[in-house]
Amino acid sequence: MKLHLYDTYTRSLREFQPLKPPEVGLYTCGPTVYNYSHIGNLRTYVFEDVLRRVLEFNGYRVQHIMNITDVGHLVSDADEGEDKMEKGSRRTGRSAWEIAEEYSEAFRKDLRLLNIYEPGVWCKATDHIQEQIEFIQCIEANGFTYRTSDGIYFDTSKLEDYGYMARLDVEGLQAGARIDMGEKKHPTDFALWKFSPSGEKRQMEWDSPWGVGFPGWHIECSAMSAKYLGTFFDIHCGGEDHINVHHTNEIAQTEACHGTRLANFWMHGYFLQFDAERMSKSSGDFLRLQTLFERGYDPLAYRFFCLSALYRVKLTFSWEGLDGAATSLERMRQAAYDWGAPGNVDEDFMEKFSATINEDLNMPRAMAVAWELARSDLPPSTKKATLLAFDQIFGLGLGEWKPVEEEVPAEILELVQQRQQARSDKRWKDADALWFLKQEAAYEIEDTPNGARVKRKKSLVSGD
Ligand code: AMP
Ligand code: ZN
């Protein structure tokens, strides 16, 4: 089964073929580091991680680039208002540079907790100012820019198919444009370079051929992806909110300078939504991975929760849903542990599994295949090897997990010891009698290929 991926640009499922096999260039838009990431943001990174793992599963070598937006992302996507970084600096009383460092580190920690592979290259917008200036010069030389009192803008009317990927109704937008366009000529025009406000010293500003200021938000991705992957590469990803503005403008910039649509495939992860509270990073009131951890959840339960839905549908977060994921993860881990040492993989199951993941990363169905494997009557060692192979995609760390051994009182361990002895002596009655004794106690014994396991009875722990 060949790999098929949904491409937002053509709005179709296409067979994936690398441009330069076996290499695959993958660019994923990273966080704006003015605050912590919320679990919605992290859903997008889990999707991208699954994509990368599926590509590697298919034998490709993935060159993965992720940017860190540490300048230029303004409060409004329409290039107005304060820079999110400078605003974050005011909120926290620390410098924009300090908070960029701190939130980048917090983000990397979240990725680690979710078993998300690190990109091969992290690139910060502020480390690539020269590349961005040169990219803007290229767009300018090709006649796509104009100057206003506050910056250099991209003239979207000059580009024949501006907004094609988003299927934007450019004329409709133009007709409905209100006066708050400022000096922009068209509502879809956007800033490439913004001037520092006169009489105000920004924390982050640079010299440029146009005056002191800072780059617009979109140019960093066109400039840095070109630097690390070339001007036409395999796959570009982000959240669905990027389709209309950010990615549309990245494409416009690269078309204006290099004449390509930047990436062969455009893929978008759909939002995690929250029923009661609408979570937004800018409001500061949101659920972090850390919050889930503090409430007693394993971060990987959240990864499991994400895998329960197709990346191309919205997913509603609920505590019940997360509980369900945590329970299923626990069951899967325990099963894998109990199966003991891995043997050979089962080829039929592998085939079924790779067909589902290659069908546009169908994780819910891949999970169903895993449960089917667990229920099958294959030998435990085969189940184990096959599930571990599946886990290259799931990323749940099933091979490393061990049950946390609870402190079991000495007298209970003594009873277990006696029962084991009775069993090996084939004194079945005695063994059963000890079983009965144990039933009276708060512990139960489970016989597994790894030997007898004693654990506290669930019902007694929770008191119901
Ligand atoms: P930001 O840090 O705001 O630039 O966003 C980082 C990534 O998270 C981007 O790819 C966004 O598209 C994505 N994103 C933002 N909100 C959500 C959400 N609620 N669910 C899934 N992805 C999101
Ligand atoms: Zn981007």
Coordinates of C-alpha atoms and ligand atoms in Angstrom, one line a residue:
M1 CA 0.0 0.0 0.0
K2 CA 1.6 3.3 -1.1
L3 CA 1.6 6.3 1.1
H4 CA -1.3 8.7 0.4
L5 CA -1.5 12.1 2.1
Y6 CA -4.2 14.8 2.0
D7 CA -2.9 17.9 0.3
T8 CA -4.7 21.2 1.2
Y9 CA -3.3 22.9 -1.9
T10 CA -5.1 20.6 -4.3
R11 CA -7.8 19.6 -1.8
S12 CA -7.1 16.0 -2.6
L13 CA -5.6 12.8 -1.4
R14 CA -2.4 12.3 -3.4
E15 CA 0.2 9.6 -3.6
F16 CA 3.3 10.8 -1.8
Q17 CA 6.5 10.6 -3.8
P18 CA 9.6 12.5 -2.5
L19 CA 11.1 15.0 -4.8
K20 CA 14.6 13.6 -4.1
P21 CA 14.3 10.1 -2.7
P22 CA 15.1 8.9 -0.1
E23 CA 15.2 12.4 1.4
V24 CA 12.1 14.2 2.5
G25 CA 12.1 17.9 3.4
L26 CA 9.6 18.7 6.1
Y27 CA 9.0 22.2 7.4
T28 CA 6.6 22.6 10.3
C29 CA 5.7 26.1 11.6
G30 CA 6.7 26.3 15.3
P31 CA 5.5 28.2 18.3
T32 CA 5.4 31.9 18.9
V33 CA 7.3 32.0 22.2
Y34 CA 5.6 34.7 24.2
N35 CA 3.9 32.2 26.4
Y36 CA 3.6 28.5 27.1
S37 CA 2.0 26.2 24.5
H38 CA -1.4 24.9 25.3
I39 CA -2.6 21.4 24.7
G40 CA -4.3 22.5 21.5
N41 CA -1.0 23.7 20.0
L42 CA 0.5 20.4 21.1
R43 CA -2.1 18.4 19.2
T44 CA -0.7 19.9 16.0
Y45 CA 2.8 18.9 16.9
V46 CA 1.6 15.3 17.7
F47 CA 0.1 15.1 14.2
E48 CA 3.3 16.3 12.7
D49 CA 5.3 13.8 14.7
V50 CA 3.1 11.0 13.5
L51 CA 3.6 12.2 9.9
R52 CA 7.3 12.2 10.4
R53 CA 7.3 8.7 11.9
V54 CA 5.1 7.4 9.0
L55 CA 7.5 8.8 6.5
E56 CA 10.4 7.1 8.3
F57 CA 8.4 3.9 8.5
N58 CA 8.2 4.0 4.7
G59 CA 12.0 4.2 4.5
Y60 CA 12.5 7.9 3.9
R61 CA 15.1 10.1 5.5
V62 CA 13.3 13.1 6.9
Q63 CA 15.0 16.4 7.1
H64 CA 12.8 18.1 9.6
I65 CA 13.0 21.9 10.2
M66 CA 11.0 23.8 12.8
N67 CA 11.1 27.5 13.3
I68 CA 10.7 29.4 16.5
T69 CA 8.8 32.7 16.1
D70 CA 10.5 35.1 18.5
V71 CA 9.8 38.4 16.7
G72 CA 7.3 39.9 14.3
H73 CA 4.0 38.1 15.2
L74 CA 1.7 40.9 15.9
V75 CA -1.4 40.7 18.2
S76 CA -3.6 40.8 15.1
D77 CA -3.0 38.7 12.1
A78 CA -3.7 41.8 10.0
D79 CA -0.3 43.4 10.9
E80 CA -1.7 45.6 13.5
G81 CA -1.2 46.1 17.2
E82 CA 1.7 45.2 19.4
D83 CA 4.3 42.5 18.8
K84 CA 3.3 39.5 20.9
M85 CA 6.9 39.2 22.2
E86 CA 7.0 42.8 23.4
K87 CA 3.6 42.4 24.9
G88 CA 4.7 39.2 26.7
S89 CA 7.7 41.1 28.0
R90 CA 5.5 43.7 29.5
R91 CA 3.2 41.0 31.0
T92 CA 6.1 39.2 32.7
G93 CA 8.4 42.1 33.5
R94 CA 11.3 40.4 31.7
S95 CA 13.0 41.1 28.4
A96 CA 11.6 39.8 25.1
W97 CA 14.9 37.9 24.7
E98 CA 14.6 36.2 28.1
I99 CA 11.0 35.1 27.7
A100 CA 11.8 33.8 24.2
E101 CA 14.5 31.6 25.7
E102 CA 12.3 30.5 28.6
Y103 CA 9.2 29.6 26.6
S104 CA 11.3 27.8 23.9
E105 CA 12.8 25.6 26.6
A106 CA 9.4 24.9 28.1
F107 CA 8.2 24.0 24.6
R108 CA 11.0 21.6 24.0
K109 CA 10.2 20.0 27.4
D110 CA 6.6 19.5 26.3
L111 CA 7.8 17.8 23.1
R112 CA 10.0 15.4 25.1
L113 CA 7.2 14.5 27.5
L114 CA 5.0 13.7 24.5
N115 CA 7.7 11.5 22.8
I116 CA 7.8 14.0 19.9
Y117 CA 11.0 13.7 17.9
E118 CA 13.1 16.9 17.9
P119 CA 13.5 18.5 14.5
G120 CA 16.9 18.1 12.8
V121 CA 17.1 21.9 12.8
W122 CA 15.5 24.5 15.1
C123 CA 15.7 27.9 13.6
K124 CA 14.9 31.2 15.3
A125 CA 13.5 34.1 13.3
T126 CA 15.9 36.5 15.2
D127 CA 18.9 34.4 14.0
H128 CA 17.9 34.9 10.4
I129 CA 17.3 38.6 10.0
Q130 CA 19.8 38.9 7.1
E131 CA 18.1 36.0 5.1
Q132 CA 14.7 37.7 5.6
I133 CA 16.0 41.1 4.4
E134 CA 17.5 39.5 1.3
F135 CA 14.2 37.7 0.6
I136 CA 12.3 40.9 0.9
Q137 CA 14.8 42.5 -1.5
C138 CA 14.1 39.8 -4.0
I139 CA 10.4 40.3 -3.7
E140 CA 10.9 44.1 -4.1
A141 CA 13.2 43.6 -7.1
N142 CA 10.4 41.6 -8.8
G143 CA 7.9 44.5 -8.2
F144 CA 5.6 43.1 -5.6
T145 CA 6.1 45.6 -2.8
Y146 CA 5.1 49.2 -1.8
R147 CA 6.0 51.4 1.0
T148 CA 3.6 53.0 3.6
S149 CA 4.5 55.2 6.6
D150 CA 4.8 52.1 8.8
G151 CA 6.5 49.5 6.6
I152 CA 7.1 47.7 3.4
Y153 CA 4.0 45.7 2.2
F154 CA 3.3 42.9 -0.2
D155 CA 0.9 43.9 -3.0
T156 CA -1.3 40.9 -3.3
S157 CA -3.1 42.2 -6.4
K158 CA 0.1 41.7 -8.3
L159 CA 0.0 38.0 -7.9
E160 CA -2.4 36.3 -10.2
D161 CA -3.4 33.4 -8.0
Y162 CA -3.0 34.9 -4.6
G163 CA -5.0 33.0 -2.0
Y164 CA -5.4 29.9 -4.2
M165 CA -4.6 27.4 -1.5
A166 CA -7.2 28.9 0.9
R167 CA -9.6 29.4 -2.1
L168 CA -9.9 33.0 -0.8
D169 CA -12.6 35.1 -2.3
V170 CA -10.2 38.0 -2.9
E171 CA -12.7 40.2 -4.7
G172 CA -15.3 39.6 -2.0
L173 CA -12.8 40.6 0.6
Q174 CA -11.9 43.7 -1.4
A175 CA -15.6 44.7 -1.7
G176 CA -16.2 44.2 2.0
A177 CA -13.0 46.0 3.1
R178 CA -13.6 48.5 5.8
I179 CA -11.6 51.7 6.3
D180 CA -9.4 50.3 9.0
M181 CA -7.1 49.0 6.3
G182 CA -4.8 51.9 7.2
E183 CA -2.5 52.7 4.3
K184 CA -2.8 49.2 2.8
K185 CA -4.0 49.1 -0.8
H186 CA -5.9 45.9 -0.5
P187 CA -7.2 44.0 2.6
T188 CA -5.1 41.0 1.9
D189 CA -1.8 42.9 1.6
F190 CA 0.6 42.2 4.4
A191 CA 3.7 43.6 6.0
L192 CA 7.2 42.3 5.0
W193 CA 9.1 44.8 7.1
K194 CA 7.7 47.0 9.8
F195 CA 9.4 50.2 11.0
S196 CA 10.0 50.7 14.7
P197 CA 7.5 53.4 15.8
S198 CA 9.2 56.8 15.8
G199 CA 10.4 57.9 19.2
E200 CA 10.1 54.4 20.6
K201 CA 12.9 52.0 21.2
R202 CA 11.8 48.4 20.6
Q203 CA 13.7 45.6 22.4
M204 CA 14.0 43.7 19.1
E205 CA 14.9 45.9 16.1
W206 CA 17.4 45.8 13.3
D207 CA 18.8 48.0 10.5
S208 CA 17.6 47.4 7.0
P209 CA 17.7 49.0 3.6
W210 CA 14.3 50.5 4.4
G211 CA 14.9 51.7 7.9
V212 CA 15.1 50.4 11.5
G213 CA 12.5 47.9 12.3
F214 CA 11.6 44.2 12.3
P215 CA 10.4 41.5 9.8
G216 CA 6.7 40.7 9.4
W217 CA 5.7 37.3 10.7
H218 CA 5.3 35.4 7.4
I219 CA 8.7 36.1 5.8
E220 CA 10.7 34.1 8.3
C221 CA 9.2 30.8 7.1
S222 CA 9.8 31.6 3.4
A223 CA 13.4 32.6 4.1
M224 CA 14.3 29.9 6.5
S225 CA 12.7 27.0 4.6
A226 CA 14.5 28.2 1.5
K227 CA 17.8 28.2 3.4
Y228 CA 17.5 24.8 4.9
L229 CA 15.3 22.9 2.4
G230 CA 15.5 24.8 -0.9
T231 CA 12.8 26.8 -2.6
F232 CA 10.6 23.8 -3.5
F233 CA 10.5 21.0 -1.0
D234 CA 8.3 18.1 0.0
I235 CA 5.9 18.9 2.8
H236 CA 4.9 22.0 4.8
C237 CA 2.7 21.7 7.9
G238 CA 0.9 23.7 10.5
G239 CA -2.5 24.1 12.2
E240 CA -5.6 24.7 10.1
D241 CA -5.7 28.4 11.2
H242 CA -2.6 28.9 9.1
I243 CA -4.4 28.1 5.8
N244 CA -6.0 31.5 5.2
V245 CA -3.3 34.0 6.3
H246 CA 0.1 32.7 7.3
H247 CA 0.6 29.9 4.7
T248 CA -1.2 31.9 2.0
N249 CA 1.3 34.6 2.5
E250 CA 4.3 32.3 2.7
I251 CA 3.2 31.0 -0.7
A252 CA 2.8 34.5 -2.1
Q253 CA 6.3 35.5 -1.0
T254 CA 8.0 32.4 -2.4
E255 CA 6.0 32.7 -5.6
A256 CA 7.0 36.3 -6.0
C257 CA 10.7 35.6 -5.4
H258 CA 11.3 32.1 -6.7
G259 CA 8.2 31.3 -8.7
T260 CA 7.4 28.1 -6.8
R261 CA 4.5 27.2 -4.5
L262 CA 7.0 26.5 -1.8
A263 CA 6.0 22.9 -1.0
N264 CA 4.7 19.9 -2.9
F265 CA 2.3 19.0 -0.2
W266 CA 0.6 21.3 2.3
M267 CA -0.8 19.5 5.3
H268 CA -2.9 20.9 8.2
G269 CA -3.8 19.6 11.6
Y270 CA -7.3 20.4 12.8
F271 CA -8.0 22.1 16.0
L272 CA -8.5 20.8 19.5
Q273 CA -11.5 22.6 20.8
F274 CA -12.8 23.0 24.3
D275 CA -16.5 23.1 24.8
A276 CA -16.9 25.4 27.8
E277 CA -13.9 27.6 27.8
R278 CA -12.6 28.6 24.4
M279 CA -8.9 28.3 25.0
S280 CA -6.6 30.8 23.6
K281 CA -2.9 31.3 24.2
S282 CA -3.2 35.1 24.1
S283 CA -5.9 35.2 26.9
G284 CA -3.4 33.4 29.2
D285 CA -6.2 31.1 30.5
F286 CA -5.5 27.7 29.0
L287 CA -4.6 24.1 29.7
R288 CA -0.9 23.2 29.5
L289 CA 0.6 19.8 29.5
Q290 CA 1.9 20.6 32.9
T291 CA -1.6 21.2 34.1
L292 CA -2.6 17.7 33.1
F293 CA 0.5 16.3 34.8
E294 CA -0.4 18.2 38.0
R295 CA -3.8 16.6 37.9
G296 CA -2.3 13.2 37.8
Y297 CA -2.2 12.3 34.1
D298 CA 0.7 10.8 32.3
P299 CA 1.5 13.2 29.4
L300 CA 1.4 10.2 27.1
A301 CA -2.3 9.7 27.9
Y302 CA -2.7 13.0 26.1
R303 CA -0.7 11.7 23.1
F304 CA -3.0 8.6 23.2
F305 CA -6.0 10.9 23.3
C306 CA -4.8 12.7 20.1
L307 CA -4.2 9.4 18.3
S308 CA -7.9 8.5 18.9
A309 CA -9.0 10.9 16.2
L310 CA -8.1 11.6 12.6
Y311 CA -5.8 14.6 12.4
R312 CA -8.2 16.1 9.8
V313 CA -11.2 16.5 12.1
K314 CA -11.6 18.8 15.0
L315 CA -11.3 17.0 18.3
T316 CA -13.1 18.2 21.4
F317 CA -11.2 18.0 24.7
S318 CA -13.0 16.5 27.7
W319 CA -11.7 15.1 31.0
E320 CA -13.8 12.0 30.4
G321 CA -12.1 11.6 27.1
L322 CA -8.7 11.9 28.6
D323 CA -9.7 9.4 31.4
G324 CA -10.7 7.0 28.7
A325 CA -7.3 7.5 26.9
A326 CA -5.4 7.0 30.2
T327 CA -7.2 3.8 30.9
S328 CA -6.6 2.4 27.4
L329 CA -3.0 3.4 27.5
E330 CA -2.6 1.6 30.9
R331 CA -4.2 -1.5 29.4
M332 CA -2.0 -1.5 26.3
R333 CA 1.1 -1.0 28.4
Q334 CA 0.2 -3.8 30.8
A335 CA -0.6 -6.1 28.0
A336 CA 2.7 -5.4 26.3
Y337 CA 4.6 -5.9 29.5
D338 CA 2.8 -9.2 30.2
W339 CA 3.7 -10.6 26.8
G340 CA 7.3 -10.8 27.9
A341 CA 10.2 -10.8 25.5
P342 CA 9.6 -10.0 21.8
G343 CA 9.8 -12.7 19.1
N344 CA 9.1 -12.2 15.4
V345 CA 6.6 -9.8 14.0
D346 CA 3.4 -11.1 12.4
E347 CA 3.5 -10.1 8.7
D348 CA -0.2 -10.1 8.2
F349 CA -0.8 -7.7 11.0
M350 CA 2.1 -5.5 9.8
E351 CA 0.6 -5.3 6.4
K352 CA -2.8 -4.4 7.7
F353 CA -1.2 -1.8 10.0
S354 CA 0.9 -0.2 7.3
A355 CA -2.1 0.0 5.0
T356 CA -4.0 2.1 7.6
I357 CA -1.2 4.5 8.5
N358 CA -0.4 4.9 4.8
E359 CA -4.0 5.9 4.2
D360 CA -3.5 9.5 5.3
L361 CA -2.3 8.6 8.8
N362 CA -5.4 6.8 9.9
M363 CA -4.5 6.5 13.6
P364 CA -7.9 5.5 15.0
R365 CA -7.9 2.5 12.6
A366 CA -4.3 1.7 13.4
M367 CA -5.3 1.6 17.1
A368 CA -8.1 -0.8 16.3
V369 CA -5.6 -3.0 14.5
A370 CA -3.5 -3.0 17.7
W371 CA -6.4 -4.1 19.8
E372 CA -7.3 -6.8 17.3
L373 CA -3.7 -8.0 17.6
A374 CA -4.0 -8.0 21.4
R375 CA -7.2 -10.2 21.2
S376 CA -5.8 -12.6 18.6
D377 CA -4.5 -16.0 19.6
L378 CA -1.0 -15.3 18.3
P379 CA 1.8 -16.3 20.8
P380 CA 2.7 -13.5 23.3
S381 CA 6.2 -13.0 21.9
T382 CA 4.7 -12.4 18.4
K383 CA 2.2 -10.0 19.8
K384 CA 4.9 -8.2 21.6
A385 CA 7.2 -7.8 18.6
T386 CA 4.3 -6.7 16.4
L387 CA 3.0 -4.1 18.9
L388 CA 6.5 -2.7 19.4
A389 CA 6.8 -2.3 15.6
F390 CA 3.4 -0.4 15.7
D391 CA 4.8 1.7 18.5
Q392 CA 7.4 3.2 16.2
I393 CA 4.4 5.2 14.9
F394 CA 2.3 5.5 18.1
G395 CA 5.3 6.7 20.1
L396 CA 3.9 5.6 23.4
G397 CA 7.1 4.1 24.7
L398 CA 5.5 0.7 25.1
G399 CA 8.8 -1.1 25.1
E400 CA 10.2 0.8 28.0
W401 CA 7.3 0.8 30.3
K402 CA 7.3 -1.2 33.6
P403 CA 4.5 -1.3 36.2
V404 CA 5.3 0.7 39.2
E405 CA 5.8 -1.8 42.0
E406 CA 3.8 -0.8 45.0
E407 CA 5.0 -1.5 48.4
V408 CA 3.4 -4.8 49.3
P409 CA 3.4 -5.6 53.0
A410 CA 5.8 -8.4 54.0
E411 CA 3.0 -10.7 55.3
I412 CA 1.3 -10.6 51.9
L413 CA 4.6 -11.3 50.1
E414 CA 5.0 -14.2 52.5
L415 CA 1.6 -15.6 51.5
V416 CA 2.5 -15.3 47.9
Q417 CA 5.7 -17.1 48.5
Q418 CA 3.9 -19.9 50.2
R419 CA 1.4 -20.1 47.3
Q420 CA 4.2 -20.3 44.8
Q421 CA 5.8 -23.1 46.8
A422 CA 2.5 -25.0 47.0
R423 CA 2.0 -24.7 43.3
S424 CA 5.5 -25.9 42.4
D425 CA 4.9 -28.8 44.8
K426 CA 1.6 -29.4 43.1
R427 CA -0.2 -29.1 46.4
W428 CA -3.1 -27.5 44.6
K429 CA -5.4 -27.5 47.6
D430 CA -2.9 -25.5 49.6
A431 CA -2.4 -23.1 46.8
D432 CA -6.1 -22.6 46.5
A433 CA -6.5 -22.1 50.2
L434 CA -3.8 -19.4 50.0
W435 CA -5.7 -17.9 47.1
F436 CA -8.7 -17.7 49.4
L437 CA -6.7 -16.1 52.2
K438 CA -5.5 -13.6 49.8
Q439 CA -9.0 -12.9 48.6
E440 CA -9.8 -11.7 52.2
A441 CA -6.9 -9.4 52.0
A442 CA -6.7 -6.2 50.0
Y443 CA -4.4 -7.8 47.4
E444 CA -4.8 -10.0 44.4
I445 CA -2.5 -12.3 42.5
E446 CA -2.3 -12.4 38.8
D447 CA -0.3 -15.1 37.0
T448 CA 1.6 -13.7 34.0
P449 CA 4.4 -15.1 31.8
N450 CA 6.7 -13.0 34.0
G451 CA 5.6 -14.9 37.1
A452 CA 3.0 -14.0 39.8
R453 CA 2.1 -10.3 40.2
V454 CA 0.7 -9.1 43.4
K455 CA -1.3 -5.9 43.3
R456 CA -3.7 -4.0 45.4
K457 CA -7.3 -4.6 44.5
K458 CA -8.6 -1.7 42.5
S459 CA -12.0 -1.6 44.2
L460 CA -10.4 -1.3 47.6
V461 CA -8.0 1.4 46.5
S462 CA -10.7 3.6 45.2
G463 CA -13.0 2.7 48.1
D464 CA -16.0 1.8 46.0
Ligands
AMP1 P1 1.3 29.6 17.8 O1 2.3 29.4 18.9 O2 0.1 30.4 18.2 O3 1.9 30.2 16.6 O4 0.7 28.2 17.3 C1 1.5 27.0 17.2 C2 0.8 26.0 16.4 O5 -0.4 25.5 17.1 C3 0.4 26.4 15.0 O6 0.7 25.4 14.1 C4 -1.1 26.6 15.2 O7 -1.8 26.5 13.9 C5 -1.5 25.5 16.1 N1 -2.7 25.7 16.9 C6 -3.1 26.9 17.6 N2 -4.3 26.6 18.3 C7 -4.6 25.3 18.1 C8 -5.6 24.4 18.6 N3 -6.6 24.8 19.4 N4 -5.6 23.1 18.2 C9 -4.6 22.7 17.4 N5 -3.6 23.4 16.9 C10 -3.6 24.7 17.2
ZN2 ZN 5.2 29.4 9.1

